[in-house]
Amino acid sequence: MVPGVRLVVLGKQGAGKGTQCVRLSHHYVVPHVSTGDMLRAAVKLGTPLGLRAQEFMDRGDLLSDGLIMEMVGERLSESDTRARGFILDGCPRTTAQAEQLEELLHPDRLDLVVDLEVPTALAMRRLASRRVCIDCGENYSVSNPPTVNWTCDICGGEVVQRADDTEAAILHRLDLYERQTAPLIAWYEKKGQLTRINGAGSAVVVERRAVRVVEEARQRRHPSGDLWDHR
Ligand SMILES: [Zn+2]
């Protein structure tokens, strides 16, 4: 049996984070736990958490650490993630969230934090070609369109270029991400939990790089070869 994994994937927009999270969740047979997807679903369903999230968004505020961690904590306490692990996408965003995540997982810990690195020019190119479903948020691109006429393969929604995917707006978001994430990356680096990998190249090649660094991290923790501390 393939061992599970507890993995956080970081990366700016255009780094291919969403794609790699899906691929890695298939590879390790663990859920892809995406805060973006969970929030969209909670808002759409009008759950208590979704309503609170909606209030933040209506005010144009960032969601609070408390709300994000409550949502992530609930998801990580379910049986599938407890048994095999997860690919965590969109959290942590701050060192405060990273500290809370550590407490949530205790006495387990992350196998690794993978930071997908791509040059800004490549992220820009990828983002400019990005198209997204207005209903479910599924990502497509000019080179990877939905099967039928810009209609979402998953939900039938309309697939469009986001209004805020202009060059200036993209550059601004990339810059903001770098500045906001720098302390988090430094925090994980200091703990020896972070590995940077090159996010340029095809999805298959990048996935292989990610799997390799995860295996190397496990080897460091369990040099004897008993890989996965199942409980
Ligand atoms: Zn859709």
Short mmCIF file of C-alpha atoms and ligand atoms in Angstrom, two decimals:
data_model
loop_
_atom_site.label_atom_id
_atom_site.label_comp_id
_atom_site.label_asym_id
_atom_site.label_seq_id
_atom_site.Cartn_x
_atom_site.Cartn_y
_atom_site.Cartn_z
CA MET A 1 0.00 0.00 0.00
CA VAL A 2 1.16 3.53 -0.77
CA PRO A 3 1.90 5.34 2.48
CA GLY A 4 -0.08 8.52 3.11
CA VAL A 5 1.45 11.92 3.68
CA ARG A 6 0.96 15.12 5.66
CA LEU A 7 2.00 17.85 3.31
CA VAL A 8 1.62 21.61 3.02
CA VAL A 9 2.13 23.07 -0.45
CA LEU A 10 3.03 26.75 -0.78
CA GLY A 11 3.36 28.74 -3.97
CA LYS A 12 2.35 32.01 -5.49
CA GLN A 13 -0.41 32.27 -8.03
CA GLY A 14 0.79 30.78 -11.29
CA ALA A 15 3.20 28.44 -9.54
CA GLY A 16 0.94 25.49 -10.38
CA LYS A 17 0.02 24.85 -6.76
CA GLY A 18 -3.59 23.76 -7.44
CA THR A 19 -2.51 21.34 -10.15
CA GLN A 20 0.25 19.81 -8.02
CA CYS A 21 -2.02 19.46 -5.00
CA VAL A 22 -4.51 17.45 -7.04
CA ARG A 23 -1.75 15.27 -8.52
CA LEU A 24 -0.12 14.67 -5.14
CA SER A 25 -3.44 13.84 -3.52
CA HIS A 26 -3.88 11.11 -6.15
CA HIS A 27 -0.32 9.92 -5.79
CA TYR A 28 -0.50 9.54 -2.01
CA VAL A 29 -4.24 8.70 -1.93
CA VAL A 30 -5.04 11.43 0.59
CA PRO A 31 -7.60 14.25 0.43
CA HIS A 32 -6.68 17.56 -1.18
CA VAL A 33 -7.70 19.95 1.60
CA SER A 34 -8.09 23.34 -0.08
CA THR A 35 -9.26 26.26 2.03
CA GLY A 36 -10.45 28.02 -1.14
CA ASP A 37 -12.65 25.07 -2.15
CA MET A 38 -13.95 24.60 1.40
CA LEU A 39 -14.81 28.29 1.71
CA ARG A 40 -16.59 28.38 -1.64
CA ALA A 41 -18.61 25.31 -0.65
CA ALA A 42 -19.43 26.69 2.82
CA VAL A 43 -20.58 30.03 1.38
CA LYS A 44 -22.65 28.33 -1.31
CA LEU A 45 -24.31 25.98 1.19
CA GLY A 46 -24.86 28.84 3.66
CA THR A 47 -23.35 26.92 6.59
CA PRO A 48 -22.77 28.93 9.81
CA LEU A 49 -19.08 29.14 8.93
CA GLY A 50 -19.92 30.12 5.37
CA LEU A 51 -22.14 32.96 6.59
CA ARG A 52 -19.37 34.26 8.85
CA ALA A 53 -16.88 34.03 5.98
CA GLN A 54 -19.32 35.92 3.77
CA GLU A 55 -19.40 38.77 6.29
CA PHE A 56 -15.61 39.14 6.08
CA MET A 57 -15.71 39.08 2.30
CA ASP A 58 -18.57 41.58 2.11
CA ARG A 59 -16.48 43.99 4.17
CA GLY A 60 -13.51 43.33 1.87
CA ASP A 61 -11.54 41.94 4.82
CA LEU A 62 -9.17 39.00 4.90
CA LEU A 63 -10.62 36.04 6.75
CA SER A 64 -9.44 35.83 10.34
CA ASP A 65 -6.88 33.22 11.41
CA GLY A 66 -9.50 31.89 13.84
CA LEU A 67 -12.07 31.22 11.15
CA ILE A 68 -9.58 29.59 8.79
CA MET A 69 -8.14 27.39 11.50
CA GLU A 70 -11.57 26.35 12.75
CA MET A 71 -12.44 25.20 9.25
CA VAL A 72 -9.10 23.43 8.72
CA GLY A 73 -9.21 21.92 12.20
CA GLU A 74 -12.62 20.39 11.54
CA ARG A 75 -11.48 18.93 8.25
CA LEU A 76 -8.26 17.50 9.68
CA SER A 77 -10.16 15.84 12.51
CA GLU A 78 -12.16 13.68 10.10
CA SER A 79 -11.31 10.01 9.78
CA ASP A 80 -9.82 10.08 6.28
CA THR A 81 -7.26 12.79 7.02
CA ARG A 82 -6.48 11.31 10.42
CA ALA A 83 -5.84 7.90 8.95
CA ARG A 84 -3.76 8.77 5.88
CA GLY A 85 -2.96 12.47 5.94
CA PHE A 86 -3.66 15.32 3.54
CA ILE A 87 -2.35 17.76 0.98
CA LEU A 88 -3.03 21.15 2.57
CA ASP A 89 -3.54 24.01 0.12
CA GLY A 90 -4.19 27.63 1.09
CA CYS A 91 -3.26 27.25 4.75
CA PRO A 92 -1.19 28.26 6.62
CA ARG A 93 -0.89 31.78 5.26
CA THR A 94 0.71 33.30 8.36
CA THR A 95 3.07 32.14 11.08
CA ALA A 96 0.16 32.38 13.54
CA GLN A 97 -1.75 29.86 11.43
CA ALA A 98 1.35 27.68 11.15
CA GLU A 99 1.68 27.58 14.93
CA GLN A 100 -1.98 26.65 15.31
CA LEU A 101 -1.63 23.97 12.65
CA GLU A 102 1.26 22.47 14.59
CA GLU A 103 -0.93 22.33 17.70
CA LEU A 104 -3.81 20.79 15.75
CA LEU A 105 -1.60 18.00 14.43
CA HIS A 106 0.20 17.28 17.68
CA PRO A 107 1.54 14.68 18.43
CA ASP A 108 1.80 14.07 14.68
CA ARG A 109 3.66 16.49 12.52
CA LEU A 110 3.94 17.51 8.90
CA ASP A 111 6.13 15.38 6.68
CA LEU A 112 7.17 18.44 4.74
CA VAL A 113 6.30 21.90 3.49
CA VAL A 114 6.95 22.16 -0.23
CA ASP A 115 7.42 25.61 -1.72
CA LEU A 116 6.85 25.68 -5.47
CA GLU A 117 9.13 28.28 -6.97
CA VAL A 118 8.65 29.83 -10.38
CA PRO A 119 10.13 32.98 -11.91
CA THR A 120 7.70 35.90 -11.95
CA ALA A 121 7.70 36.02 -15.75
CA LEU A 122 6.50 32.39 -15.91
CA ALA A 123 3.82 32.97 -13.28
CA MET A 124 2.66 36.00 -15.28
CA ARG A 125 2.45 33.98 -18.50
CA ARG A 126 0.49 31.21 -16.81
CA LEU A 127 -1.91 33.63 -15.11
CA ALA A 128 -2.55 35.60 -18.30
CA SER A 129 -3.67 32.38 -20.00
CA ARG A 130 -5.77 31.27 -17.04
CA ARG A 131 -9.52 30.79 -17.35
CA VAL A 132 -11.78 29.89 -14.47
CA CYS A 133 -15.32 28.53 -13.99
CA ILE A 134 -17.50 31.28 -12.50
CA ASP A 135 -19.60 28.70 -10.63
CA CYS A 136 -17.25 26.12 -9.12
CA GLY A 137 -13.86 27.83 -9.47
CA GLU A 138 -12.30 25.01 -11.54
CA ASN A 139 -9.17 26.22 -13.33
CA TYR A 140 -8.55 25.98 -17.05
CA SER A 141 -6.20 27.76 -19.41
CA VAL A 142 -6.01 28.78 -23.03
CA SER A 143 -3.89 25.67 -23.67
CA ASN A 144 -6.07 23.46 -21.45
CA PRO A 145 -9.68 24.52 -22.14
CA PRO A 146 -12.82 22.63 -21.09
CA THR A 147 -13.95 19.99 -23.57
CA VAL A 148 -16.96 21.90 -24.87
CA ASN A 149 -17.01 25.58 -25.78
CA TRP A 150 -15.79 27.19 -22.52
CA THR A 151 -18.38 25.34 -20.49
CA CYS A 152 -17.05 23.80 -17.26
CA ASP A 153 -16.44 20.04 -17.51
CA ILE A 154 -17.39 19.61 -13.88
CA CYS A 155 -20.46 21.76 -13.32
CA GLY A 156 -21.46 23.21 -16.70
CA GLY A 157 -20.73 26.76 -15.55
CA GLU A 158 -19.31 29.46 -17.79
CA VAL A 159 -15.49 29.49 -18.04
CA VAL A 160 -14.05 33.01 -18.30
CA GLN A 161 -10.96 35.13 -17.77
CA ARG A 162 -11.17 36.72 -14.33
CA ALA A 163 -11.68 40.46 -14.46
CA ASP A 164 -8.75 40.93 -12.06
CA ASP A 165 -6.35 38.91 -14.21
CA THR A 166 -4.91 42.05 -15.80
CA GLU A 167 -1.13 42.37 -15.94
CA ALA A 168 -0.97 45.16 -13.34
CA ALA A 169 -3.32 43.36 -10.95
CA ILE A 170 -1.40 40.08 -11.33
CA LEU A 171 1.92 41.81 -10.59
CA HIS A 172 0.41 43.47 -7.56
CA ARG A 173 -0.91 40.15 -6.20
CA LEU A 174 2.41 38.39 -6.80
CA ASP A 175 4.26 41.16 -4.98
CA LEU A 176 1.79 41.07 -2.09
CA TYR A 177 2.13 37.30 -1.84
CA GLU A 178 5.93 37.47 -1.65
CA ARG A 179 5.80 40.03 1.12
CA GLN A 180 3.07 38.28 3.13
CA THR A 181 4.56 34.81 2.81
CA ALA A 182 8.22 35.63 3.44
CA PRO A 183 7.89 35.36 7.27
CA LEU A 184 6.02 32.03 6.97
CA ILE A 185 8.67 30.57 4.68
CA ALA A 186 11.39 31.75 7.05
CA TRP A 187 9.51 30.16 9.97
CA TYR A 188 9.27 26.74 8.29
CA GLU A 189 12.84 27.01 7.05
CA LYS A 190 14.11 27.59 10.57
CA LYS A 191 12.28 24.45 11.67
CA GLY A 192 13.91 22.48 8.88
CA GLN A 193 10.51 21.58 7.43
CA LEU A 194 10.68 23.52 4.17
CA THR A 195 11.95 22.34 0.82
CA ARG A 196 11.89 24.56 -2.27
CA ILE A 197 11.32 22.91 -5.59
CA ASN A 198 11.44 24.25 -9.11
CA GLY A 199 7.85 24.72 -10.33
CA ALA A 200 8.84 25.29 -13.97
CA GLY A 201 8.21 22.53 -16.47
CA SER A 202 5.37 20.11 -17.11
CA ALA A 203 3.02 19.02 -14.34
CA VAL A 204 4.40 15.47 -14.49
CA VAL A 205 7.99 16.62 -14.07
CA VAL A 206 7.16 18.98 -11.19
CA GLU A 207 5.16 16.22 -9.47
CA ARG A 208 8.18 13.91 -9.66
CA ARG A 209 10.34 16.57 -8.03
CA ALA A 210 7.79 16.98 -5.23
CA VAL A 211 7.51 13.23 -4.59
CA ARG A 212 11.29 12.94 -4.48
CA VAL A 213 11.72 15.64 -1.83
CA VAL A 214 8.91 14.14 0.26
CA GLU A 215 10.61 10.75 0.17
CA GLU A 216 13.94 12.34 1.06
CA ALA A 217 12.35 14.12 4.02
CA ARG A 218 10.89 10.83 5.24
CA GLN A 219 14.22 9.10 4.88
CA ARG A 220 15.77 11.77 7.08
CA ARG A 221 13.12 11.18 9.74
CA HIS A 222 13.04 7.40 9.49
CA PRO A 223 16.43 6.31 8.20
CA SER A 224 15.60 2.70 9.06
CA GLY A 225 13.01 2.66 6.28
CA ASP A 226 9.83 2.23 8.34
CA LEU A 227 8.21 5.09 6.56
CA TRP A 228 4.89 5.86 8.03
CA ASP A 229 4.12 6.05 11.71
CA HIS A 230 0.59 4.70 11.45
CA ARG A 231 -1.62 5.12 14.47
ZN ZN B 1 -17.54 24.64 -12.87
#
